[in-house]
CSV table of C-alpha atoms and ligand atoms in Angstrom, one decimal:
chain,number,residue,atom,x,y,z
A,72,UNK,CA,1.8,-3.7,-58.0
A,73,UNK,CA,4.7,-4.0,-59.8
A,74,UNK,CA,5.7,-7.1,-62.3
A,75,UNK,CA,8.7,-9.1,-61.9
A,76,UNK,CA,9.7,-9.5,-65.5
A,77,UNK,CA,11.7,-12.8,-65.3
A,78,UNK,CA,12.5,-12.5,-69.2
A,79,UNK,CA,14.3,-9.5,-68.5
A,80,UNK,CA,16.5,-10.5,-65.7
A,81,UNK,CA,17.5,-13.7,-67.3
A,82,UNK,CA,18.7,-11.5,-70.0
A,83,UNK,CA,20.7,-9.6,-67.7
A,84,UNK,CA,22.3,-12.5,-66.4
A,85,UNK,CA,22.6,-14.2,-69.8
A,86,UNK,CA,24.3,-11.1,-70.9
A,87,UNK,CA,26.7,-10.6,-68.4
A,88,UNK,CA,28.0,-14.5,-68.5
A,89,UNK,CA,28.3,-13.6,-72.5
A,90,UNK,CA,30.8,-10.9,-71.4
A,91,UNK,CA,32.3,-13.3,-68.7
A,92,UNK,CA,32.9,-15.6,-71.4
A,93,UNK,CA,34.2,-14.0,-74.1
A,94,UNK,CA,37.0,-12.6,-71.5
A,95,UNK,CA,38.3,-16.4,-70.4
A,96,UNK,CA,41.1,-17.5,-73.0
A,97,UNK,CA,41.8,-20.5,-74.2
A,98,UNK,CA,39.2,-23.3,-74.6
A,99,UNK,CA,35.2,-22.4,-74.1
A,100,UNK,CA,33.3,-23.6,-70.8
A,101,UNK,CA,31.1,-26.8,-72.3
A,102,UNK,CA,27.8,-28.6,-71.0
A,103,UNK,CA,26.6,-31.6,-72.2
A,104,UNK,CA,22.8,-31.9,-72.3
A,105,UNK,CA,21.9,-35.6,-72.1
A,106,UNK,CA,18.2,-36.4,-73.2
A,107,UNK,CA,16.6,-39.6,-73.4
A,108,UNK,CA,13.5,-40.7,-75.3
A,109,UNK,CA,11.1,-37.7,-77.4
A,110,UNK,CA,8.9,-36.2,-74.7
A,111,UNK,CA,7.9,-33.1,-76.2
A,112,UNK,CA,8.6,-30.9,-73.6
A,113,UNK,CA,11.7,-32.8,-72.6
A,114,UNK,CA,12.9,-31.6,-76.7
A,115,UNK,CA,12.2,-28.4,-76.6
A,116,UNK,CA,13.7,-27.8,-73.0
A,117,UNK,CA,16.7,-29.1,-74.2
A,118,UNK,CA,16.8,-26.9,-77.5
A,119,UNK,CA,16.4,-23.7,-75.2
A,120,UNK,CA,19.1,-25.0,-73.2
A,121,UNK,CA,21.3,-25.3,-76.3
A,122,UNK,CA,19.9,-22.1,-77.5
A,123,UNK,CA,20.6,-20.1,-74.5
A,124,UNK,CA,24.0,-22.0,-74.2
A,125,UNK,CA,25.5,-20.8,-77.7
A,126,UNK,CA,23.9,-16.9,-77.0
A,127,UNK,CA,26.8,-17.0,-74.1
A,128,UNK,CA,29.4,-18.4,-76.2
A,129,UNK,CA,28.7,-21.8,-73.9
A,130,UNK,CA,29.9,-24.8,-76.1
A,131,UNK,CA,26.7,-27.5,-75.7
A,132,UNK,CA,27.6,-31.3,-76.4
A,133,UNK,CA,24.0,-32.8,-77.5
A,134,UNK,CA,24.3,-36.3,-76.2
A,135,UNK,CA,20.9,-38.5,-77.0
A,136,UNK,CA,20.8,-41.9,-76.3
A,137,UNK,CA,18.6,-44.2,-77.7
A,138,UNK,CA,14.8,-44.9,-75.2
A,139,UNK,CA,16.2,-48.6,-75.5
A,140,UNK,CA,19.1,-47.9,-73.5
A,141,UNK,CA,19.5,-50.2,-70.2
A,142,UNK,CA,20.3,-48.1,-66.2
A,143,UNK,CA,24.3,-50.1,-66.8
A,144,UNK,CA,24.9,-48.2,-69.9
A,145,UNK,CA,23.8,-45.0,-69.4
A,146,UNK,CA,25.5,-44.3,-66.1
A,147,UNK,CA,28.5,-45.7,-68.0
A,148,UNK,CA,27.7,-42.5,-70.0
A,149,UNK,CA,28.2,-40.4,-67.2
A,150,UNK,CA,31.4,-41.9,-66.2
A,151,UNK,CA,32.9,-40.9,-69.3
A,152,UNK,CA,31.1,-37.5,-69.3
A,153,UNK,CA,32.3,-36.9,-65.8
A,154,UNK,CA,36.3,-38.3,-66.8
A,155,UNK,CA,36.5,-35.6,-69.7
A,156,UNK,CA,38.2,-32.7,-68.9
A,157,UNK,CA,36.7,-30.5,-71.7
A,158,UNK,CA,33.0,-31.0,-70.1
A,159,UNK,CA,32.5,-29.0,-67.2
A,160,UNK,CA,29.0,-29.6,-66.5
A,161,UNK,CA,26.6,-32.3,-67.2
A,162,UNK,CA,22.6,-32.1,-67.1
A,163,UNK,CA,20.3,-35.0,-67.8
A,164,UNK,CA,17.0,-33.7,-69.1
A,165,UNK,CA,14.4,-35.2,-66.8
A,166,UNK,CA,11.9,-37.3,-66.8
A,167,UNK,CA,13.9,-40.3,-68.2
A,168,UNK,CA,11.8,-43.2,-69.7
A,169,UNK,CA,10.2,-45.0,-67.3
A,170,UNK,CA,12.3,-48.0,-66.3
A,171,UNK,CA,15.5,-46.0,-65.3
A,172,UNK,CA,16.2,-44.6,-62.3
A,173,UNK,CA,16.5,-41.1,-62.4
A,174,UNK,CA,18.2,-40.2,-59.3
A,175,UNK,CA,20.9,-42.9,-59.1
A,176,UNK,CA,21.7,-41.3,-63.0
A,177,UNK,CA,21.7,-37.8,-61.0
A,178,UNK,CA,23.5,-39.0,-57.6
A,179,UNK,CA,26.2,-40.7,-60.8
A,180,UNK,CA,27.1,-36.9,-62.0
A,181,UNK,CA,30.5,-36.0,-60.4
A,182,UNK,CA,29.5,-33.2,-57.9
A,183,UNK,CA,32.0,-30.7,-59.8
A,184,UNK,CA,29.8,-31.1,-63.0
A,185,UNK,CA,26.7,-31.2,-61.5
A,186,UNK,CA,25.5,-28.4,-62.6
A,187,UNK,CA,21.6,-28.9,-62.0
A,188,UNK,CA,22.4,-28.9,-58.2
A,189,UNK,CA,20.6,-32.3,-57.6
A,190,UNK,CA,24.1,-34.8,-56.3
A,191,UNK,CA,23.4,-34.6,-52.4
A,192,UNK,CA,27.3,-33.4,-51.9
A,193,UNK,CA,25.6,-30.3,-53.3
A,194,UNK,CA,22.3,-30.0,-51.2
A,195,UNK,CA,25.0,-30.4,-48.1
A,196,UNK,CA,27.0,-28.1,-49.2
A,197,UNK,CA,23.9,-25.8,-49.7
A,198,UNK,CA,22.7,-26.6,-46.0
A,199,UNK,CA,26.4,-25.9,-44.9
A,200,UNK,CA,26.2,-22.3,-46.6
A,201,UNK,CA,29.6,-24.0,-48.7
A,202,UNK,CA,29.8,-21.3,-51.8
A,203,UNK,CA,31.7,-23.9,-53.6
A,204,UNK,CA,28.7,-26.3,-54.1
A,205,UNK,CA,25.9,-26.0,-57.0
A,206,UNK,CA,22.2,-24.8,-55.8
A,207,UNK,CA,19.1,-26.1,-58.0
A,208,UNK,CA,19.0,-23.5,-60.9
A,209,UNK,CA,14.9,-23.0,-60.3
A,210,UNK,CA,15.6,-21.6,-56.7
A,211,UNK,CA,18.7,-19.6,-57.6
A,212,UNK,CA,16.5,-17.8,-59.8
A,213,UNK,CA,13.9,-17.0,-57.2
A,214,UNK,CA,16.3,-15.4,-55.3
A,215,UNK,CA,18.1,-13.4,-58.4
A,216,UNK,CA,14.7,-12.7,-59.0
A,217,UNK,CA,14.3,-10.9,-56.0
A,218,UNK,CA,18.1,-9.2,-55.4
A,219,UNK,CA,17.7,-7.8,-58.8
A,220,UNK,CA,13.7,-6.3,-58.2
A,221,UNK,CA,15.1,-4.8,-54.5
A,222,UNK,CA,13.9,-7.5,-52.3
A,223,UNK,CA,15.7,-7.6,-49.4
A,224,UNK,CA,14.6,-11.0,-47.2
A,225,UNK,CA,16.1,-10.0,-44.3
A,226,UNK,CA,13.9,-10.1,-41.4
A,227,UNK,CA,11.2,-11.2,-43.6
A,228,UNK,CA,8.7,-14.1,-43.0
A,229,UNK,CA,9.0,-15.9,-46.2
A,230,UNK,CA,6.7,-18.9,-46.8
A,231,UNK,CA,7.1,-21.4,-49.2
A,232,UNK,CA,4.8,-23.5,-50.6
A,233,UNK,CA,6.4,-27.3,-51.4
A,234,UNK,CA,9.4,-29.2,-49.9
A,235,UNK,CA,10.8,-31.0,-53.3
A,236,UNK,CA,14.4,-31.2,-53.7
A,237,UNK,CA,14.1,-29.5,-56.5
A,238,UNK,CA,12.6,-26.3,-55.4
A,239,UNK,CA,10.8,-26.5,-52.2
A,240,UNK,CA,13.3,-27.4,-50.0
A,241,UNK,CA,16.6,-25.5,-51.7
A,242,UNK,CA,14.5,-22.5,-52.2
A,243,UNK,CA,14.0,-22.6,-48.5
A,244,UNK,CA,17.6,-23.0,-47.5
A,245,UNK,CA,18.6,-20.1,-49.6
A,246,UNK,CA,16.2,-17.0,-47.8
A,247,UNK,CA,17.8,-19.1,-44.7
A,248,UNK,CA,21.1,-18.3,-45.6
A,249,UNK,CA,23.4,-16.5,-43.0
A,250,UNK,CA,24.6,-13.5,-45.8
A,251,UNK,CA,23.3,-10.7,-47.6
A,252,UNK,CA,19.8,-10.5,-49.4
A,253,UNK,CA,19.0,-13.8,-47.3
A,254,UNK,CA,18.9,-14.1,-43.8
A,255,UNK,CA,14.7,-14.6,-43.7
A,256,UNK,CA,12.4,-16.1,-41.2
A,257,UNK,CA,11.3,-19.0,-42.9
A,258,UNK,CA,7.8,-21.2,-42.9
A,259,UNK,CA,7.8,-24.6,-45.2
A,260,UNK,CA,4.1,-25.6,-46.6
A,261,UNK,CA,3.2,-29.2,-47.8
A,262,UNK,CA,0.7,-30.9,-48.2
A,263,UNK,CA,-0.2,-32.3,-44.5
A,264,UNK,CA,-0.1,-28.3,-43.6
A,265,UNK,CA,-3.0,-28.0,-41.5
A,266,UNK,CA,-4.8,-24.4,-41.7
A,267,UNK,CA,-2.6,-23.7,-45.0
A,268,UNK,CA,-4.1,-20.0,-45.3
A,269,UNK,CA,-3.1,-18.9,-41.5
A,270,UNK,CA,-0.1,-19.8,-42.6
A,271,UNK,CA,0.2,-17.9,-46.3
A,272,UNK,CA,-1.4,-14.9,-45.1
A,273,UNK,CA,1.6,-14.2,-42.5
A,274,UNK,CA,3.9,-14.5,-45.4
A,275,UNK,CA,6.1,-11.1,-46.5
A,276,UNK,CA,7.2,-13.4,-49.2
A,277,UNK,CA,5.5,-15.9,-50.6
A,278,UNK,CA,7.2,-18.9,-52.9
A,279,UNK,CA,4.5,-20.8,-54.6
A,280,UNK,CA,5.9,-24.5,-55.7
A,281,UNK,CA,3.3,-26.7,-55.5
A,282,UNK,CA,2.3,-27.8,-59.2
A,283,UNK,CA,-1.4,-26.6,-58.4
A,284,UNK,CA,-3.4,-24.1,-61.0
A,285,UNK,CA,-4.1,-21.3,-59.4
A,286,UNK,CA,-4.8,-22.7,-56.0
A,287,UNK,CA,-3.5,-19.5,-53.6
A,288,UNK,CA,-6.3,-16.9,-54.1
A,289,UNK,CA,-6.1,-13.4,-52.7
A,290,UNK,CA,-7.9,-14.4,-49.5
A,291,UNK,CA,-4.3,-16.4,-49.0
A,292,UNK,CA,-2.0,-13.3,-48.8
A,293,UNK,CA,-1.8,-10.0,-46.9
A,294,UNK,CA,-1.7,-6.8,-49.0
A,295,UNK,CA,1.7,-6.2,-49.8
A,296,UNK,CA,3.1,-9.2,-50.3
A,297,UNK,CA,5.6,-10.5,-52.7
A,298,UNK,CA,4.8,-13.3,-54.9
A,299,UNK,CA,7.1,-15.7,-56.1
A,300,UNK,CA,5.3,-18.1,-58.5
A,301,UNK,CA,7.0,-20.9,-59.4
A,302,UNK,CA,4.4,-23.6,-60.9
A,303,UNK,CA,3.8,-24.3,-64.5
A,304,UNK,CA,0.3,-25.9,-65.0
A,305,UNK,CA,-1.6,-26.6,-68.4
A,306,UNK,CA,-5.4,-25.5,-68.1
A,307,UNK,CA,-7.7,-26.8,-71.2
A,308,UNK,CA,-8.5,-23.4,-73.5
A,309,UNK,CA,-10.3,-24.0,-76.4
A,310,UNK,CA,-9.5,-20.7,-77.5
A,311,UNK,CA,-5.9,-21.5,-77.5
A,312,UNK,CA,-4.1,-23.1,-80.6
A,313,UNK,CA,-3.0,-25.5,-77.9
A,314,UNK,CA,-5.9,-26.1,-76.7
A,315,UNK,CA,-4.2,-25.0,-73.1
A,316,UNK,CA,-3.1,-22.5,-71.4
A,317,UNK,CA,0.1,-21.7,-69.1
A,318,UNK,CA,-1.2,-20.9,-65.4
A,319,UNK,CA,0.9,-20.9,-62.2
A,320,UNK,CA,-0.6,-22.1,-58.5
A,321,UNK,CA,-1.3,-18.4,-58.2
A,322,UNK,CA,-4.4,-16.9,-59.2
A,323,UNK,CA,-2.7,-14.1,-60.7
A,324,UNK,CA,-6.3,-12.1,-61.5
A,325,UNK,CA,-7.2,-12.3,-57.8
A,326,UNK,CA,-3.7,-12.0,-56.2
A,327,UNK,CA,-1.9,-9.5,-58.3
A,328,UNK,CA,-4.0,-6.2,-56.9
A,329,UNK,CA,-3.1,-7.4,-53.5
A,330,UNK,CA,0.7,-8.0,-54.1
A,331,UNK,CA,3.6,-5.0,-53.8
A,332,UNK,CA,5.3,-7.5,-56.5
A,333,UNK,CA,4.8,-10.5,-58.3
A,334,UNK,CA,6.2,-12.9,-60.7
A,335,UNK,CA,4.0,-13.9,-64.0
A,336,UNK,CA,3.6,-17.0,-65.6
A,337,UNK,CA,5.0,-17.7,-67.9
A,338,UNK,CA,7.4,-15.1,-68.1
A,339,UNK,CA,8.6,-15.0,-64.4
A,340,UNK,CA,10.4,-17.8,-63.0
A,341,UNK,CA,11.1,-20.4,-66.1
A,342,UNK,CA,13.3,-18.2,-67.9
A,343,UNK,CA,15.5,-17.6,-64.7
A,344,UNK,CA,16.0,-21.0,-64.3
A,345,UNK,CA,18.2,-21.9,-67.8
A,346,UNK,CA,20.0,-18.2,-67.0
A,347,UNK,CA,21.0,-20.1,-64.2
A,348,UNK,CA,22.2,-23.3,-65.4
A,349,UNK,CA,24.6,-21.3,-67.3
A,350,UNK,CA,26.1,-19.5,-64.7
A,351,UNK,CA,26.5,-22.7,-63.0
A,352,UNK,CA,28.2,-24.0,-65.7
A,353,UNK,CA,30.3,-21.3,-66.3
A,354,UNK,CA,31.1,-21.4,-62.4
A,355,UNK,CA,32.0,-25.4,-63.2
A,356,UNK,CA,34.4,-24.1,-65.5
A,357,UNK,CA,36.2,-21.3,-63.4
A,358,UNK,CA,36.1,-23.4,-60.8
A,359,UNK,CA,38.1,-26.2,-63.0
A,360,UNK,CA,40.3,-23.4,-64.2
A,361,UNK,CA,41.1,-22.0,-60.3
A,362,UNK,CA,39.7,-18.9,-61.5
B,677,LIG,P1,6.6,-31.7,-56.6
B,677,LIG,O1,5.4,-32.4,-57.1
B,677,LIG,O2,7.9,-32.5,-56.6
B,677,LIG,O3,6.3,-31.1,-55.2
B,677,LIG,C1,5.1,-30.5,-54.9
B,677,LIG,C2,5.1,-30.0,-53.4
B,677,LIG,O4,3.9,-29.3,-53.2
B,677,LIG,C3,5.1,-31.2,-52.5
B,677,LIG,O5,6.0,-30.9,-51.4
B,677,LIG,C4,3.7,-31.3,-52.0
B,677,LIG,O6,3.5,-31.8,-50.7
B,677,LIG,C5,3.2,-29.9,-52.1
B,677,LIG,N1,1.8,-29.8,-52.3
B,677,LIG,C6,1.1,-30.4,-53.3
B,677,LIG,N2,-0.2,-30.1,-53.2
B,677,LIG,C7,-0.3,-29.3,-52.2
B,677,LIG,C8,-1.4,-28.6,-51.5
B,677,LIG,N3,-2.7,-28.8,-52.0
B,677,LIG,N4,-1.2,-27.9,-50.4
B,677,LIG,C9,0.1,-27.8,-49.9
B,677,LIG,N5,1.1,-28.4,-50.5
B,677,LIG,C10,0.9,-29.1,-51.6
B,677,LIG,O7,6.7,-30.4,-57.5
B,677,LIG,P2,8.0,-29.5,-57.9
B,677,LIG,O8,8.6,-28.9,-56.7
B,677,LIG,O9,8.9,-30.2,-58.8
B,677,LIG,O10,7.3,-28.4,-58.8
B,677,LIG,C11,6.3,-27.5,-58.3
B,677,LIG,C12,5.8,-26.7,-59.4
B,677,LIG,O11,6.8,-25.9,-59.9
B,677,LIG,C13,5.2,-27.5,-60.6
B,677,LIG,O12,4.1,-26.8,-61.1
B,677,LIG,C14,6.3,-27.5,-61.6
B,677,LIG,O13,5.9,-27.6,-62.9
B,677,LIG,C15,6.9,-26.1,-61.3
B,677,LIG,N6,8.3,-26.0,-61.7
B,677,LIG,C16,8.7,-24.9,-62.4
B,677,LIG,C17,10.0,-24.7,-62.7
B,677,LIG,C18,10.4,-23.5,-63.5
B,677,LIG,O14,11.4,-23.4,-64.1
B,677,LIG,N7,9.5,-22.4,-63.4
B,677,LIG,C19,11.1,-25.7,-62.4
B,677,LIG,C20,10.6,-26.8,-61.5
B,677,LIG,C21,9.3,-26.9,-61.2
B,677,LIG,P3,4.0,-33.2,-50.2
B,677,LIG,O15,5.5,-33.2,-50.1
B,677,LIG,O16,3.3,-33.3,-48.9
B,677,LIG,O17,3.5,-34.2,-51.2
């Protein structure tokens, strides 16, 4: 069984943009990272994001609008974040206070700074293979993930596990792709699936997205497989300082043995997904700049 060691392919793909960077003259791609309210997570998302962004040489435009503000106001944000020329891609940290709704702010983001993948222009131009569109950065990591450990999906039954926008469904359209390191047979899993394990156990690949701890156990998968795990899931450990734990919907104990190659959590998946916001965002920018 060998690891997928997400930490270190982000950093492969952090440092190349750093070298893409430094070579583009004049001013500096820029992303403004719009959060609302003080959910913890939300904060410290948003930090790495900054973080990650000023590593590259990425100029980050912190934008943090007071909880109190109204659904009128803050999509007047985006207007003006979307009509200056020196931002090239805009991110709204979700969840937004309750209250506002989250995908009209997302569906407001000018496709061309949409950078997070989530404006339907870019899930069509994703379903129309359209190279100049913006996937969702968590399943454009999946599939660096795997061109970078030597997974070819071609010919491969891949199943995935969930149909969100967000990962699910993308994710799914990508090992579909018509082009190279794509071209899979794919199976999408929800929650109606009847006979879910029939259906995981044919899988050469499988992409677990369901927001489940630990759920696919290793009489789920067929020796061999690849595992993609994408969920993030807080299990109670006293032991912990915490007083949780980080666990994906694989039960990596049980499942690893089994697996040619799998992804750990944390340290698989997460990391990928920030590497690729910024190579979106510097893609926003070259694409501004007709480079
Ligand atoms: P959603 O809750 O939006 O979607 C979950 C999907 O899983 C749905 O399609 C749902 O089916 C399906 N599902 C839920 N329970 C089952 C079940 N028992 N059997 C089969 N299918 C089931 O979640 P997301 O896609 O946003 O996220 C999934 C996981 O990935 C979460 O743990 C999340 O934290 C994590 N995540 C990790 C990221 C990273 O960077 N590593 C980024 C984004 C998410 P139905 O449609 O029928 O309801």
């Amino acid at each position: 069984m060998e690891l997928i060691d997400g930490n270190r392919i982000a950093g492969e793909i952090i440092a190349e943009l750093k070298a893409e960077v430094a070579g583009f003259p004049g001013r500096r791609p820029c992303i403004a990272l719009v959060r609302v309210g003080e959910d913890p997570a939300s904060v410290s998302y948003v930090r790495k994001k900054e973080k990650t962004a000023a590593e590259i040489g990425i100029e980050s435009r912190i934008i943090l609008p007071p909880v109190s503000i109204g659904q009128a106001e803050l999509e007047e944000l985006i207007d003006s974040l979307n009509n200056d020329a020196a931002v090239d891609g805009i991110l709204v940290q979700s969840p937004l206070p309750k209250g506002l709704d989250e995908s009209a702010v997302f569906r407001r983001i000018a496709p061309e700074k949409d950078v997070d993948g989530f404006n339907p222009l870019n899930l069509g131009k994703l379903a129309q293979e359209d190279d100049t569109g913006f996937s969702a950065c968590t399943p454009a990591g999946i599939m660096e993930l795997l061109a970078r450990s030597g997974v070819d999906l071609s010919g491969k039954h891949v199943v995935v596990l969930g149909r969100s926008l967000i990962v699910g469904k993308p994710a799914a359209l990508l090992a579909l792709q018509k082009k190279a390191g794509a071209n899979a047979t794919v199976t999408i899993c929800h929650s109606r699936t009847s006979d879910l394990p029939a259906m995981t156990r044919q899988a050469d690949v499988l992409i677990a997205a369901i927001g489940r701890a630990e759920f696919v156990k290793a009489g789920m998968v067929k020796p061999g497989v690849v595992v993609i795990d994408v969920g993030i899931n807080r299990v109670a450990d006293p032991s912990k300082k915490t007083g949780y734990r980080l666990v994906g919907d694989v039960d990596f104990a049980g499942v690893a043995p089994l697996a040619s190659k799998i992804t750990p959590v944390p340290g698989g998946v997460g990391p990928m997904t920030v590497a690729m916001l910024m190579k979106n965002t510097v893609k926003a920018y070259r694409l501004s700049h007709g480079r």
